[in-house]
């Protein structure tokens, strides 16, 4: 008989590979009887769904004013590299 | 229309954050962002305008992040094993049963996805877990890389990967539970 620790491990593994029938049945049986494990199983799957829909568009969480930022020097270096590349000049000449 | 002269201004921080969440190293993240901009410039003729400039750049960045792991995966020294007792060990009693029952997350639609506040909570939760776990977790759960690919990329065995992912899921689930789902909704509404 599976305990909850086993059941959470199997729930997690089921998100990464197809488990043998016996393991799946064992898990299913446990989840029928155990509300916490059933929640765990649903919640990690839901977390994946949420994470895969992460919005990258402008104005979204990637533009959060509180997030980590590139320092001014790095920004300038990148801008310079882009300018160079657009003019097709060799930045290495000046290094 | 692409406007490379504005890229750093408009997308620099966003790309940096995206890279940092995966590489967990500021200077490596910065390098990958710069490489992305330069690769985007070279390939700008391939931009068809089907997606936004941002989405297009993120697509290039994703490939650069994977390239980075391919190149450095085998050279990167292993981080020391984290000390202390892991969440997946303390949650259960000696017989392997939950010490505390899990709360319900309700059936609310995932409107949270649109809320910057939710992603802030998630980022804080990710910052709290060890780098190796977080890296594996983000590449698997956010970017959808499959297990075989991820094992090669991170140079770990399947069992190692599986343990890292499970531990990360346990921690993340609990952290999101405590700081988002079970958090007083009144407080949250006030902030939004």
PDB file of C-alpha atoms in Angstrom:
ATOM      1  CA  UNK A   1       0.000   0.000   0.000  1.00  0.00           C
ATOM      2  CA  UNK A   2       1.384   3.419  -0.946  1.00  0.00           C
ATOM      3  CA  UNK A   3       1.840   6.071   1.695  1.00  0.00           C
ATOM      4  CA  UNK A   4       1.486   9.805   0.909  1.00  0.00           C
ATOM      5  CA  UNK A   5       5.200  10.336   0.441  1.00  0.00           C
ATOM      6  CA  UNK A   6       5.288   7.603  -2.209  1.00  0.00           C
ATOM      7  CA  UNK A   7       2.124   8.934  -3.822  1.00  0.00           C
ATOM      8  CA  UNK A   8       3.521  12.463  -4.227  1.00  0.00           C
ATOM      9  CA  UNK A   9       6.683  11.061  -5.781  1.00  0.00           C
ATOM     10  CA  UNK A  10       4.691   9.029  -8.263  1.00  0.00           C
ATOM     11  CA  UNK A  11       2.429  12.010  -9.037  1.00  0.00           C
ATOM     12  CA  UNK A  12       5.493  14.050  -9.810  1.00  0.00           C
ATOM     13  CA  UNK A  13       7.097  11.311 -11.924  1.00  0.00           C
ATOM     14  CA  UNK A  14       3.899  10.978 -13.928  1.00  0.00           C
ATOM     15  CA  UNK A  15       4.477  14.528 -15.204  1.00  0.00           C
ATOM     16  CA  UNK A  16       7.796  13.476 -16.722  1.00  0.00           C
ATOM     17  CA  UNK A  17       7.225  10.016 -18.130  1.00  0.00           C
ATOM     18  CA  UNK A  18       4.603   7.387 -18.762  1.00  0.00           C
ATOM     19  CA  UNK A  19       4.494   5.138 -15.744  1.00  0.00           C
ATOM     20  CA  UNK A  20       3.888   1.389 -15.794  1.00  0.00           C
ATOM     21  CA  UNK A  21       0.238   0.440 -15.424  1.00  0.00           C
ATOM     22  CA  UNK A  22       0.708  -0.995 -11.933  1.00  0.00           C
ATOM     23  CA  UNK A  23       2.152   2.256 -10.585  1.00  0.00           C
ATOM     24  CA  UNK A  24      -0.574   4.282 -12.208  1.00  0.00           C
ATOM     25  CA  UNK A  25      -3.283   2.066 -10.736  1.00  0.00           C
ATOM     26  CA  UNK A  26      -1.667   2.194  -7.311  1.00  0.00           C
ATOM     27  CA  UNK A  27      -1.560   5.977  -7.481  1.00  0.00           C
ATOM     28  CA  UNK A  28      -5.130   6.229  -8.689  1.00  0.00           C
ATOM     29  CA  UNK A  29      -6.336   4.103  -5.816  1.00  0.00           C
ATOM     30  CA  UNK A  30      -4.439   6.189  -3.287  1.00  0.00           C
ATOM     31  CA  UNK A  31      -5.746   9.460  -4.751  1.00  0.00           C
ATOM     32  CA  UNK A  32      -9.321   8.186  -4.434  1.00  0.00           C
ATOM     33  CA  UNK A  33      -8.862   7.805  -0.711  1.00  0.00           C
ATOM     34  CA  UNK A  34      -6.566  10.711   0.093  1.00  0.00           C
ATOM     35  CA  UNK A  35      -7.699  14.283  -0.418  1.00  0.00           C
ATOM     36  CA  UNK A  36      -4.315  15.882   0.263  1.00  0.00           C
ATOM     37  CA  UNK A  37      -2.517  13.735  -2.272  1.00  0.00           C
ATOM     38  CA  UNK A  38      -5.293  14.301  -4.764  1.00  0.00           C
ATOM     39  CA  UNK A  39      -4.816  18.047  -4.265  1.00  0.00           C
ATOM     40  CA  UNK A  40      -1.059  17.754  -4.540  1.00  0.00           C
ATOM     41  CA  UNK A  41      -1.399  15.910  -7.794  1.00  0.00           C
ATOM     42  CA  UNK A  42      -3.832  18.429  -9.265  1.00  0.00           C
ATOM     43  CA  UNK A  43      -1.900  21.427  -7.989  1.00  0.00           C
ATOM     44  CA  UNK A  44       1.478  20.485  -9.494  1.00  0.00           C
ATOM     45  CA  UNK A  45      -0.240  19.821 -12.822  1.00  0.00           C
ATOM     46  CA  UNK A  46      -2.033  23.160 -12.587  1.00  0.00           C
ATOM     47  CA  UNK A  47       1.207  24.909 -11.722  1.00  0.00           C
ATOM     48  CA  UNK A  48       2.697  23.532 -14.925  1.00  0.00           C
ATOM     49  CA  UNK A  49      -0.269  24.809 -16.920  1.00  0.00           C
ATOM     50  CA  UNK A  50       0.090  28.265 -15.428  1.00  0.00           C
ATOM     51  CA  UNK A  51       3.845  28.345 -16.004  1.00  0.00           C
ATOM     52  CA  UNK A  52       3.563  27.291 -19.623  1.00  0.00           C
ATOM     53  CA  UNK A  53       1.279  30.229 -20.308  1.00  0.00           C
ATOM     54  CA  UNK A  54       3.775  32.749 -19.002  1.00  0.00           C
ATOM     55  CA  UNK A  55       3.140  35.962 -20.960  1.00  0.00           C
ATOM     56  CA  UNK A  56       6.293  37.464 -22.472  1.00  0.00           C
ATOM     57  CA  UNK A  57       4.576  40.381 -24.178  1.00  0.00           C
ATOM     58  CA  UNK A  58       5.479  43.991 -23.484  1.00  0.00           C
ATOM     59  CA  UNK A  59       3.813  45.385 -20.412  1.00  0.00           C
ATOM     60  CA  UNK A  60       3.657  41.905 -18.851  1.00  0.00           C
ATOM     61  CA  UNK A  61       5.583  40.465 -15.912  1.00  0.00           C
ATOM     62  CA  UNK A  62       8.920  40.658 -17.753  1.00  0.00           C
ATOM     63  CA  UNK A  63       8.538  44.429 -17.694  1.00  0.00           C
ATOM     64  CA  UNK A  64       7.757  44.552 -13.990  1.00  0.00           C
ATOM     65  CA  UNK A  65       9.419  47.675 -12.612  1.00  0.00           C
ATOM     66  CA  UNK A  66      10.472  45.695  -9.547  1.00  0.00           C
ATOM     67  CA  UNK A  67      12.374  43.025 -11.464  1.00  0.00           C
ATOM     68  CA  UNK A  68      16.161  42.770 -11.714  1.00  0.00           C
ATOM     69  CA  UNK A  69      17.722  45.182 -14.240  1.00  0.00           C
ATOM     70  CA  UNK A  70      20.734  45.416 -16.475  1.00  0.00           C
ATOM     71  CA  UNK A  71      23.127  48.006 -15.142  1.00  0.00           C
ATOM     72  CA  UNK A  72      23.731  51.182 -17.135  1.00  0.00           C
ATOM     73  CA  UNK A  73      27.204  50.072 -18.245  1.00  0.00           C
ATOM     74  CA  UNK A  74      25.843  46.794 -19.634  1.00  0.00           C
ATOM     75  CA  UNK A  75      23.062  48.561 -21.485  1.00  0.00           C
ATOM     76  CA  UNK A  76      25.526  50.936 -23.053  1.00  0.00           C
ATOM     77  CA  UNK A  77      27.813  48.073 -24.030  1.00  0.00           C
ATOM     78  CA  UNK A  78      24.922  46.278 -25.727  1.00  0.00           C
ATOM     79  CA  UNK A  79      23.749  49.408 -27.492  1.00  0.00           C
ATOM     80  CA  UNK A  80      27.269  49.975 -28.727  1.00  0.00           C
ATOM     81  CA  UNK A  81      27.536  46.376 -29.949  1.00  0.00           C
ATOM     82  CA  UNK A  82      24.250  46.718 -31.820  1.00  0.00           C
ATOM     83  CA  UNK A  83      25.341  50.025 -33.395  1.00  0.00           C
ATOM     84  CA  UNK A  84      28.615  48.448 -34.450  1.00  0.00           C
ATOM     85  CA  UNK A  85      26.904  45.438 -35.932  1.00  0.00           C
ATOM     86  CA  UNK A  86      24.491  47.632 -37.859  1.00  0.00           C
ATOM     87  CA  UNK A  87      27.363  49.657 -39.299  1.00  0.00           C
ATOM     88  CA  UNK A  88      29.169  46.423 -39.938  1.00  0.00           C
ATOM     89  CA  UNK A  89      32.290  47.703 -38.260  1.00  0.00           C
ATOM     90  CA  UNK A  90      34.554  45.556 -36.175  1.00  0.00           C
ATOM     91  CA  UNK A  91      34.232  46.278 -32.471  1.00  0.00           C
ATOM     92  CA  UNK A  92      37.310  44.235 -31.728  1.00  0.00           C
ATOM     93  CA  UNK A  93      39.506  46.830 -33.444  1.00  0.00           C
ATOM     94  CA  UNK A  94      38.916  49.215 -30.634  1.00  0.00           C
ATOM     95  CA  UNK A  95      39.266  46.806 -27.728  1.00  0.00           C
TER      96      UNK A  95
ATOM     97  CA  UNK B   1       8.857  46.424 -38.116  1.00  0.00           C
ATOM     98  CA  UNK B   2      12.037  45.809 -36.197  1.00  0.00           C
ATOM     99  CA  UNK B   3      13.767  48.700 -34.560  1.00  0.00           C
ATOM    100  CA  UNK B   4      17.181  47.451 -33.378  1.00  0.00           C
ATOM    101  CA  UNK B   5      18.236  50.865 -32.111  1.00  0.00           C
ATOM    102  CA  UNK B   6      15.459  50.588 -29.505  1.00  0.00           C
ATOM    103  CA  UNK B   7      15.992  46.949 -28.537  1.00  0.00           C
ATOM    104  CA  UNK B   8      18.032  47.499 -25.398  1.00  0.00           C
ATOM    105  CA  UNK B   9      15.650  50.185 -24.198  1.00  0.00           C
ATOM    106  CA  UNK B  10      12.483  48.224 -24.937  1.00  0.00           C
ATOM    107  CA  UNK B  11      13.522  44.625 -24.358  1.00  0.00           C
ATOM    108  CA  UNK B  12      16.865  44.644 -22.539  1.00  0.00           C
ATOM    109  CA  UNK B  13      15.566  44.134 -19.019  1.00  0.00           C
ATOM    110  CA  UNK B  14      12.854  41.718 -20.101  1.00  0.00           C
ATOM    111  CA  UNK B  15      15.311  39.481 -21.923  1.00  0.00           C
ATOM    112  CA  UNK B  16      17.739  39.718 -19.043  1.00  0.00           C
ATOM    113  CA  UNK B  17      15.070  38.567 -16.563  1.00  0.00           C
ATOM    114  CA  UNK B  18      14.042  35.728 -18.810  1.00  0.00           C
ATOM    115  CA  UNK B  19      17.666  34.590 -19.105  1.00  0.00           C
ATOM    116  CA  UNK B  20      18.397  35.085 -15.422  1.00  0.00           C
ATOM    117  CA  UNK B  21      15.479  32.863 -14.417  1.00  0.00           C
ATOM    118  CA  UNK B  22      17.090  30.044 -16.408  1.00  0.00           C
ATOM    119  CA  UNK B  23      20.812  30.578 -15.947  1.00  0.00           C
ATOM    120  CA  UNK B  24      20.704  31.944 -12.393  1.00  0.00           C
ATOM    121  CA  UNK B  25      23.918  33.858 -13.001  1.00  0.00           C
ATOM    122  CA  UNK B  26      23.835  37.616 -13.757  1.00  0.00           C
ATOM    123  CA  UNK B  27      26.956  37.815 -15.923  1.00  0.00           C
ATOM    124  CA  UNK B  28      26.058  34.706 -17.925  1.00  0.00           C
ATOM    125  CA  UNK B  29      22.519  36.030 -18.367  1.00  0.00           C
ATOM    126  CA  UNK B  30      23.913  39.323 -19.617  1.00  0.00           C
ATOM    127  CA  UNK B  31      26.190  37.607 -22.135  1.00  0.00           C
ATOM    128  CA  UNK B  32      23.361  35.520 -23.483  1.00  0.00           C
ATOM    129  CA  UNK B  33      21.197  38.623 -23.914  1.00  0.00           C
ATOM    130  CA  UNK B  34      23.937  40.378 -25.861  1.00  0.00           C
ATOM    131  CA  UNK B  35      24.430  37.300 -28.046  1.00  0.00           C
ATOM    132  CA  UNK B  36      20.692  37.268 -28.650  1.00  0.00           C
ATOM    133  CA  UNK B  37      20.621  40.860 -29.841  1.00  0.00           C
ATOM    134  CA  UNK B  38      23.533  40.257 -32.196  1.00  0.00           C
ATOM    135  CA  UNK B  39      22.046  37.020 -33.548  1.00  0.00           C
ATOM    136  CA  UNK B  40      18.720  38.812 -34.020  1.00  0.00           C
ATOM    137  CA  UNK B  41      20.434  41.557 -35.989  1.00  0.00           C
ATOM    138  CA  UNK B  42      22.124  39.067 -38.263  1.00  0.00           C
ATOM    139  CA  UNK B  43      18.889  37.196 -38.774  1.00  0.00           C
ATOM    140  CA  UNK B  44      16.585  40.163 -39.000  1.00  0.00           C
ATOM    141  CA  UNK B  45      15.616  39.357 -42.562  1.00  0.00           C
ATOM    142  CA  UNK B  46      13.906  36.235 -41.247  1.00  0.00           C
ATOM    143  CA  UNK B  47      11.493  38.299 -39.152  1.00  0.00           C
ATOM    144  CA  UNK B  48       8.151  38.058 -40.889  1.00  0.00           C
ATOM    145  CA  UNK B  49       6.096  40.099 -38.506  1.00  0.00           C
ATOM    146  CA  UNK B  50       3.852  37.155 -37.693  1.00  0.00           C
ATOM    147  CA  UNK B  51       4.729  37.613 -34.038  1.00  0.00           C
ATOM    148  CA  UNK B  52       5.712  40.694 -32.101  1.00  0.00           C
ATOM    149  CA  UNK B  53       9.294  41.860 -31.919  1.00  0.00           C
ATOM    150  CA  UNK B  54       9.322  40.758 -28.262  1.00  0.00           C
ATOM    151  CA  UNK B  55       8.111  37.216 -28.961  1.00  0.00           C
ATOM    152  CA  UNK B  56      10.593  36.871 -31.794  1.00  0.00           C
ATOM    153  CA  UNK B  57      13.491  37.994 -29.607  1.00  0.00           C
ATOM    154  CA  UNK B  58      12.429  35.643 -26.795  1.00  0.00           C
ATOM    155  CA  UNK B  59      12.428  32.769 -29.298  1.00  0.00           C
ATOM    156  CA  UNK B  60      16.037  33.528 -30.200  1.00  0.00           C
ATOM    157  CA  UNK B  61      16.945  33.926 -26.537  1.00  0.00           C
ATOM    158  CA  UNK B  62      15.499  30.493 -25.712  1.00  0.00           C
ATOM    159  CA  UNK B  63      17.804  28.895 -28.268  1.00  0.00           C
ATOM    160  CA  UNK B  64      20.777  30.870 -26.952  1.00  0.00           C
ATOM    161  CA  UNK B  65      20.054  29.679 -23.414  1.00  0.00           C
ATOM    162  CA  UNK B  66      20.033  26.069 -24.612  1.00  0.00           C
ATOM    163  CA  UNK B  67      23.257  26.641 -26.576  1.00  0.00           C
ATOM    164  CA  UNK B  68      24.791  28.061 -23.445  1.00  0.00           C
ATOM    165  CA  UNK B  69      23.980  24.905 -21.479  1.00  0.00           C
ATOM    166  CA  UNK B  70      25.283  22.728 -24.311  1.00  0.00           C
ATOM    167  CA  UNK B  71      28.607  24.525 -24.268  1.00  0.00           C
ATOM    168  CA  UNK B  72      29.089  24.854 -20.549  1.00  0.00           C
ATOM    169  CA  UNK B  73      27.137  21.906 -19.177  1.00  0.00           C
ATOM    170  CA  UNK B  74      30.117  19.654 -18.795  1.00  0.00           C
ATOM    171  CA  UNK B  75      32.532  22.285 -17.563  1.00  0.00           C
ATOM    172  CA  UNK B  76      30.390  23.850 -14.907  1.00  0.00           C
ATOM    173  CA  UNK B  77      31.472  22.764 -11.469  1.00  0.00           C
ATOM    174  CA  UNK B  78      28.757  21.155  -9.423  1.00  0.00           C
ATOM    175  CA  UNK B  79      27.308  23.350  -6.747  1.00  0.00           C
ATOM    176  CA  UNK B  80      27.704  22.103  -3.243  1.00  0.00           C
ATOM    177  CA  UNK B  81      24.803  20.058  -1.964  1.00  0.00           C
ATOM    178  CA  UNK B  82      22.482  22.287  -0.057  1.00  0.00           C
ATOM    179  CA  UNK B  83      22.403  21.720   3.663  1.00  0.00           C
ATOM    180  CA  UNK B  84      19.358  21.478   5.866  1.00  0.00           C
ATOM    181  CA  UNK B  85      16.305  19.339   5.618  1.00  0.00           C
ATOM    182  CA  UNK B  86      14.304  19.455   2.419  1.00  0.00           C
ATOM    183  CA  UNK B  87      10.623  20.312   2.349  1.00  0.00           C
ATOM    184  CA  UNK B  88       9.786  16.947   0.862  1.00  0.00           C
ATOM    185  CA  UNK B  89      11.161  15.316   4.007  1.00  0.00           C
ATOM    186  CA  UNK B  90       9.534  17.521   6.631  1.00  0.00           C
ATOM    187  CA  UNK B  91       6.063  17.473   5.138  1.00  0.00           C
ATOM    188  CA  UNK B  92       5.488  13.857   6.071  1.00  0.00           C
ATOM    189  CA  UNK B  93       5.505  11.997   9.370  1.00  0.00           C
ATOM    190  CA  UNK B  94       7.476   8.825  10.038  1.00  0.00           C
ATOM    191  CA  UNK B  95       4.883   6.690   8.306  1.00  0.00           C
ATOM    192  CA  UNK B  96       4.941   8.900   5.218  1.00  0.00           C
ATOM    193  CA  UNK B  97       1.613  10.614   5.831  1.00  0.00           C
ATOM    194  CA  UNK B  98       1.021  14.356   5.477  1.00  0.00           C
ATOM    195  CA  UNK B  99       1.652  16.270   8.681  1.00  0.00           C
ATOM    196  CA  UNK B 100      -0.791  18.966   7.545  1.00  0.00           C
ATOM    197  CA  UNK B 101      -3.641  18.483   5.129  1.00  0.00           C
ATOM    198  CA  UNK B 102      -3.347  20.423   1.883  1.00  0.00           C
ATOM    199  CA  UNK B 103      -5.687  23.333   1.222  1.00  0.00           C
ATOM    200  CA  UNK B 104      -7.870  23.651  -1.841  1.00  0.00           C
ATOM    201  CA  UNK B 105      -6.817  25.993  -4.668  1.00  0.00           C
ATOM    202  CA  UNK B 106     -10.406  26.416  -5.729  1.00  0.00           C
ATOM    203  CA  UNK B 107     -11.735  26.424  -9.229  1.00  0.00           C
ATOM    204  CA  UNK B 108     -10.881  29.992  -9.995  1.00  0.00           C
ATOM    205  CA  UNK B 109      -9.734  30.352 -13.576  1.00  0.00           C
ATOM    206  CA  UNK B 110      -6.052  31.058 -13.917  1.00  0.00           C
ATOM    207  CA  UNK B 111      -6.603  34.752 -14.200  1.00  0.00           C
ATOM    208  CA  UNK B 112      -3.502  34.927 -12.014  1.00  0.00           C
ATOM    209  CA  UNK B 113      -1.484  34.412 -15.163  1.00  0.00           C
ATOM    210  CA  UNK B 114      -2.262  37.949 -16.225  1.00  0.00           C
ATOM    211  CA  UNK B 115      -1.275  39.473 -12.967  1.00  0.00           C
ATOM    212  CA  UNK B 116       2.203  40.788 -12.461  1.00  0.00           C
ATOM    213  CA  UNK B 117       1.699  40.240  -8.759  1.00  0.00           C
ATOM    214  CA  UNK B 118       1.397  36.489  -9.260  1.00  0.00           C
ATOM    215  CA  UNK B 119       4.640  36.316 -11.243  1.00  0.00           C
ATOM    216  CA  UNK B 120       6.349  38.344  -8.549  1.00  0.00           C
ATOM    217  CA  UNK B 121       5.308  35.742  -5.976  1.00  0.00           C
ATOM    218  CA  UNK B 122       6.478  32.983  -8.288  1.00  0.00           C
ATOM    219  CA  UNK B 123       9.837  34.667  -8.814  1.00  0.00           C
ATOM    220  CA  UNK B 124      10.336  35.031  -5.072  1.00  0.00           C
ATOM    221  CA  UNK B 125       9.501  31.359  -4.631  1.00  0.00           C
ATOM    222  CA  UNK B 126      11.975  30.374  -7.352  1.00  0.00           C
ATOM    223  CA  UNK B 127      14.673  32.535  -5.771  1.00  0.00           C
ATOM    224  CA  UNK B 128      14.239  30.501  -2.607  1.00  0.00           C
ATOM    225  CA  UNK B 129      15.118  27.125  -4.093  1.00  0.00           C
ATOM    226  CA  UNK B 130      18.610  25.853  -4.930  1.00  0.00           C
ATOM    227  CA  UNK B 131      19.950  26.883  -8.343  1.00  0.00           C
ATOM    228  CA  UNK B 132      20.158  23.404  -9.827  1.00  0.00           C
ATOM    229  CA  UNK B 133      16.590  22.566  -8.895  1.00  0.00           C
ATOM    230  CA  UNK B 134      15.284  25.912 -10.079  1.00  0.00           C
ATOM    231  CA  UNK B 135      17.095  25.626 -13.391  1.00  0.00           C
ATOM    232  CA  UNK B 136      15.753  22.156 -14.097  1.00  0.00           C
ATOM    233  CA  UNK B 137      12.285  23.179 -12.980  1.00  0.00           C
ATOM    234  CA  UNK B 138      12.069  26.284 -15.192  1.00  0.00           C
ATOM    235  CA  UNK B 139      13.404  24.511 -18.279  1.00  0.00           C
ATOM    236  CA  UNK B 140      10.981  21.633 -17.785  1.00  0.00           C
ATOM    237  CA  UNK B 141       7.833  23.325 -16.482  1.00  0.00           C
ATOM    238  CA  UNK B 142       8.014  26.691 -18.223  1.00  0.00           C
ATOM    239  CA  UNK B 143       9.861  25.893 -21.431  1.00  0.00           C
ATOM    240  CA  UNK B 144       8.603  22.345 -21.832  1.00  0.00           C
ATOM    241  CA  UNK B 145      11.936  20.702 -22.613  1.00  0.00           C
ATOM    242  CA  UNK B 146      11.565  16.943 -22.416  1.00  0.00           C
ATOM    243  CA  UNK B 147      13.359  14.837 -19.841  1.00  0.00           C
ATOM    244  CA  UNK B 148      15.897  13.219 -22.184  1.00  0.00           C
ATOM    245  CA  UNK B 149      16.910  16.560 -23.623  1.00  0.00           C
ATOM    246  CA  UNK B 150      17.179  18.066 -20.171  1.00  0.00           C
ATOM    247  CA  UNK B 151      19.378  15.243 -18.842  1.00  0.00           C
ATOM    248  CA  UNK B 152      21.868  15.840 -21.636  1.00  0.00           C
ATOM    249  CA  UNK B 153      21.730  19.595 -21.276  1.00  0.00           C
ATOM    250  CA  UNK B 154      22.297  19.614 -17.533  1.00  0.00           C
ATOM    251  CA  UNK B 155      24.551  16.575 -17.615  1.00  0.00           C
ATOM    252  CA  UNK B 156      22.605  14.607 -15.011  1.00  0.00           C
ATOM    253  CA  UNK B 157      21.171  11.114 -14.896  1.00  0.00           C
ATOM    254  CA  UNK B 158      17.464  10.547 -15.284  1.00  0.00           C
ATOM    255  CA  UNK B 159      17.157   9.729 -11.598  1.00  0.00           C
ATOM    256  CA  UNK B 160      18.999  12.908 -10.648  1.00  0.00           C
ATOM    257  CA  UNK B 161      16.762  14.974 -12.848  1.00  0.00           C
ATOM    258  CA  UNK B 162      13.673  13.336 -11.495  1.00  0.00           C
ATOM    259  CA  UNK B 163      14.727  13.996  -7.889  1.00  0.00           C
ATOM    260  CA  UNK B 164      15.524  17.651  -8.656  1.00  0.00           C
ATOM    261  CA  UNK B 165      12.198  18.180 -10.389  1.00  0.00           C
ATOM    262  CA  UNK B 166      10.226  16.522  -7.626  1.00  0.00           C
ATOM    263  CA  UNK B 167      11.930  18.574  -4.911  1.00  0.00           C
ATOM    264  CA  UNK B 168      11.418  21.768  -6.862  1.00  0.00           C
ATOM    265  CA  UNK B 169       7.734  20.968  -7.408  1.00  0.00           C
ATOM    266  CA  UNK B 170       7.210  20.250  -3.735  1.00  0.00           C
ATOM    267  CA  UNK B 171       8.826  23.528  -2.705  1.00  0.00           C
ATOM    268  CA  UNK B 172       7.216  25.631  -5.395  1.00  0.00           C
ATOM    269  CA  UNK B 173       3.770  24.179  -4.756  1.00  0.00           C
ATOM    270  CA  UNK B 174       4.045  24.931  -1.082  1.00  0.00           C
ATOM    271  CA  UNK B 175       5.472  28.417  -1.589  1.00  0.00           C
ATOM    272  CA  UNK B 176       2.784  29.376  -4.124  1.00  0.00           C
ATOM    273  CA  UNK B 177       0.155  27.848  -1.866  1.00  0.00           C
ATOM    274  CA  UNK B 178       1.259  29.900   1.128  1.00  0.00           C
ATOM    275  CA  UNK B 179       1.902  33.144  -0.693  1.00  0.00           C
ATOM    276  CA  UNK B 180      -0.842  33.173  -3.286  1.00  0.00           C
ATOM    277  CA  UNK B 181      -3.662  30.700  -2.913  1.00  0.00           C
ATOM    278  CA  UNK B 182      -3.990  30.646   0.865  1.00  0.00           C
ATOM    279  CA  UNK B 183      -2.985  34.270   1.209  1.00  0.00           C
ATOM    280  CA  UNK B 184      -5.742  36.604   2.403  1.00  0.00           C
ATOM    281  CA  UNK B 185      -7.530  37.602  -0.802  1.00  0.00           C
ATOM    282  CA  UNK B 186      -8.453  40.939   0.776  1.00  0.00           C
ATOM    283  CA  UNK B 187      -4.794  41.913   1.007  1.00  0.00           C
ATOM    284  CA  UNK B 188      -4.184  40.926  -2.554  1.00  0.00           C
ATOM    285  CA  UNK B 189      -7.101  42.881  -3.969  1.00  0.00           C
ATOM    286  CA  UNK B 190      -5.878  45.933  -2.139  1.00  0.00           C
ATOM    287  CA  UNK B 191      -2.512  45.693  -3.829  1.00  0.00           C
ATOM    288  CA  UNK B 192      -3.818  45.248  -7.332  1.00  0.00           C
TER     289      UNK B 192
END
